[in-house]
Coordinates of C-alpha atoms in Angstrom, one line a residue:
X1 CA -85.1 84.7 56.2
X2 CA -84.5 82.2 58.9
X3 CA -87.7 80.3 58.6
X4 CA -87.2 78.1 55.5
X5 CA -88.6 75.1 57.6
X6 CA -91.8 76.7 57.3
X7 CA -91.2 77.7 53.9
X8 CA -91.4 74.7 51.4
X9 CA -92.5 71.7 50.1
X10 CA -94.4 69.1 52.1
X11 CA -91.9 65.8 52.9
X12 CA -88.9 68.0 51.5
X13 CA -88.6 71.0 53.8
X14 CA -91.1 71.1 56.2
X15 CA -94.2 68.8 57.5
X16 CA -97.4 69.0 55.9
X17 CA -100.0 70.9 57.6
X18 CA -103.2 69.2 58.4
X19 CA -106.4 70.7 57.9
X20 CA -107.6 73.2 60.9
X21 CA -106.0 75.8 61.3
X22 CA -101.8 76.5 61.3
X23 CA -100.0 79.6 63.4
X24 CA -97.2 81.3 61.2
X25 CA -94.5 82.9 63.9
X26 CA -92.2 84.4 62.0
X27 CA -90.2 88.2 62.0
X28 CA -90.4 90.1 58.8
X29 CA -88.3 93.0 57.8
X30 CA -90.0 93.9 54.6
X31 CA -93.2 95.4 54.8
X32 CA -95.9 95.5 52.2
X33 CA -98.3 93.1 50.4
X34 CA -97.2 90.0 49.7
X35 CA -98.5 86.6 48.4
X36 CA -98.8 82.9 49.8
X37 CA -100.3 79.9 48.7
X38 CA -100.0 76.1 48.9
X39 CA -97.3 73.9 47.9
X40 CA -99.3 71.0 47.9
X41 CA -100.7 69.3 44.7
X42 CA -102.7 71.2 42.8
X43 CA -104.0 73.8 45.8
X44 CA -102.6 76.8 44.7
X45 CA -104.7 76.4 41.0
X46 CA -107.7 75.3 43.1
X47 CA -107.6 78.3 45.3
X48 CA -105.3 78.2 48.3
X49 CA -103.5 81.7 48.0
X50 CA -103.7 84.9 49.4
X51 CA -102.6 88.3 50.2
X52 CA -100.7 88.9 53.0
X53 CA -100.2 92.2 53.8
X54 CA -97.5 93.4 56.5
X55 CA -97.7 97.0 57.7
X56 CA -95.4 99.3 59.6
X57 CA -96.4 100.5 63.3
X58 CA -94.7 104.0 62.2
X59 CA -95.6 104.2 58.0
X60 CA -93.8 106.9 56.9
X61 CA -95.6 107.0 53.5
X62 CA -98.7 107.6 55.4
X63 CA -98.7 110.8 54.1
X64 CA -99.3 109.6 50.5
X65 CA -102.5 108.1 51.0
X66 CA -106.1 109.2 53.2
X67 CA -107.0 105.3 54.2
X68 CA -105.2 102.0 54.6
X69 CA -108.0 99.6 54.2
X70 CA -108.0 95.7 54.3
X71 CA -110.7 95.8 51.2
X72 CA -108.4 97.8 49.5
X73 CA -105.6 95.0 49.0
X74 CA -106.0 93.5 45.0
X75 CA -105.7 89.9 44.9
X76 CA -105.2 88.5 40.7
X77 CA -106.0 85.2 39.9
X78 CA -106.2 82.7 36.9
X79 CA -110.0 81.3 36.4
X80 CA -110.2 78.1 34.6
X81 CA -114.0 76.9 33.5
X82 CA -113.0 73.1 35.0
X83 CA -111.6 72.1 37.7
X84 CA -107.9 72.2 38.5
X85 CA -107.4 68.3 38.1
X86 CA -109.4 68.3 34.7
X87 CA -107.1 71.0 33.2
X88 CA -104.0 69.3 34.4
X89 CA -104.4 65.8 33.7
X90 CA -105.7 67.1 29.7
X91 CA -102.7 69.3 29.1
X92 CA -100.5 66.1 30.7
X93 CA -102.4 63.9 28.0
X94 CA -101.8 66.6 25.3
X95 CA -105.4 66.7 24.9
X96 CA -105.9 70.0 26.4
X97 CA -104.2 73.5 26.5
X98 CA -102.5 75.5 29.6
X99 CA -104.2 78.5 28.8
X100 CA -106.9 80.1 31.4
X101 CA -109.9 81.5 30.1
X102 CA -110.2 84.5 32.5
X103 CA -108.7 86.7 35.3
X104 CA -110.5 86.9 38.6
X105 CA -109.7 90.7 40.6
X106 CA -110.8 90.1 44.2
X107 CA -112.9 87.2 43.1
X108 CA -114.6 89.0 40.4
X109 CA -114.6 88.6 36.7
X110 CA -116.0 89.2 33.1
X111 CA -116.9 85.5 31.3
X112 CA -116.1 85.3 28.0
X113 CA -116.7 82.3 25.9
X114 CA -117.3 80.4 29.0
X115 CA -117.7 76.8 28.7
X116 CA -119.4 76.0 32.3

């Protein structure tokens, strides 16, 4: 809420940022684990997402948990066995499906039929 300039799409709402690094100011009313990623190209399929997890000074559902850990936060993810361009530019040319071949949890993953 009052930040959609730094909420967006490059050229349309906001600039885009440059590699390096970018500080997010912003006040947030809702706590708990959230989820960002890129808006640029094809970023978010090639990996530029995350948690982001906002906690409250004074939790009070502290009391329903023993730890509050920053290894404890799942991130989900599709995994595709080629690379992001690959899979979009076949599925544009109808050669290709949009399907992903796995799930990565925190990175991690079972392969099945993988064709690396």
């Amino acid at each position: 809420k009052d930040f959609q300039y730094y909420d967006g799409v490059p050229f349309v709402t906001q600039c885009p940022i440059l590699g390096g690094s970018f500080r997010y100011n912003f006040v947030t009313t809702n706590s708990g684990t959230h989820w960002w990623h890129s808006h640029s190209g094809l970023h978010r399929g090639s990996g530029v997402f995350g948690a982001f997890v906002v906690r409250e000074v004074m939790d009070p559902m502290a009391w329903s948990y023993d730890v509050d850990l920053p290894e404890h936060v799942i991130v989900m993810n599709d995994w595709i066995h080629v690379s992001t361009i690959d899979k979009f530019l076949n599925r544009f040319h109808y050669i290709g499906d949009g399907h992903v071949e796995n799930i990565l949890i925190n990175g991690k993953a079972r392969i099945f039929e993988a064709q690396v």
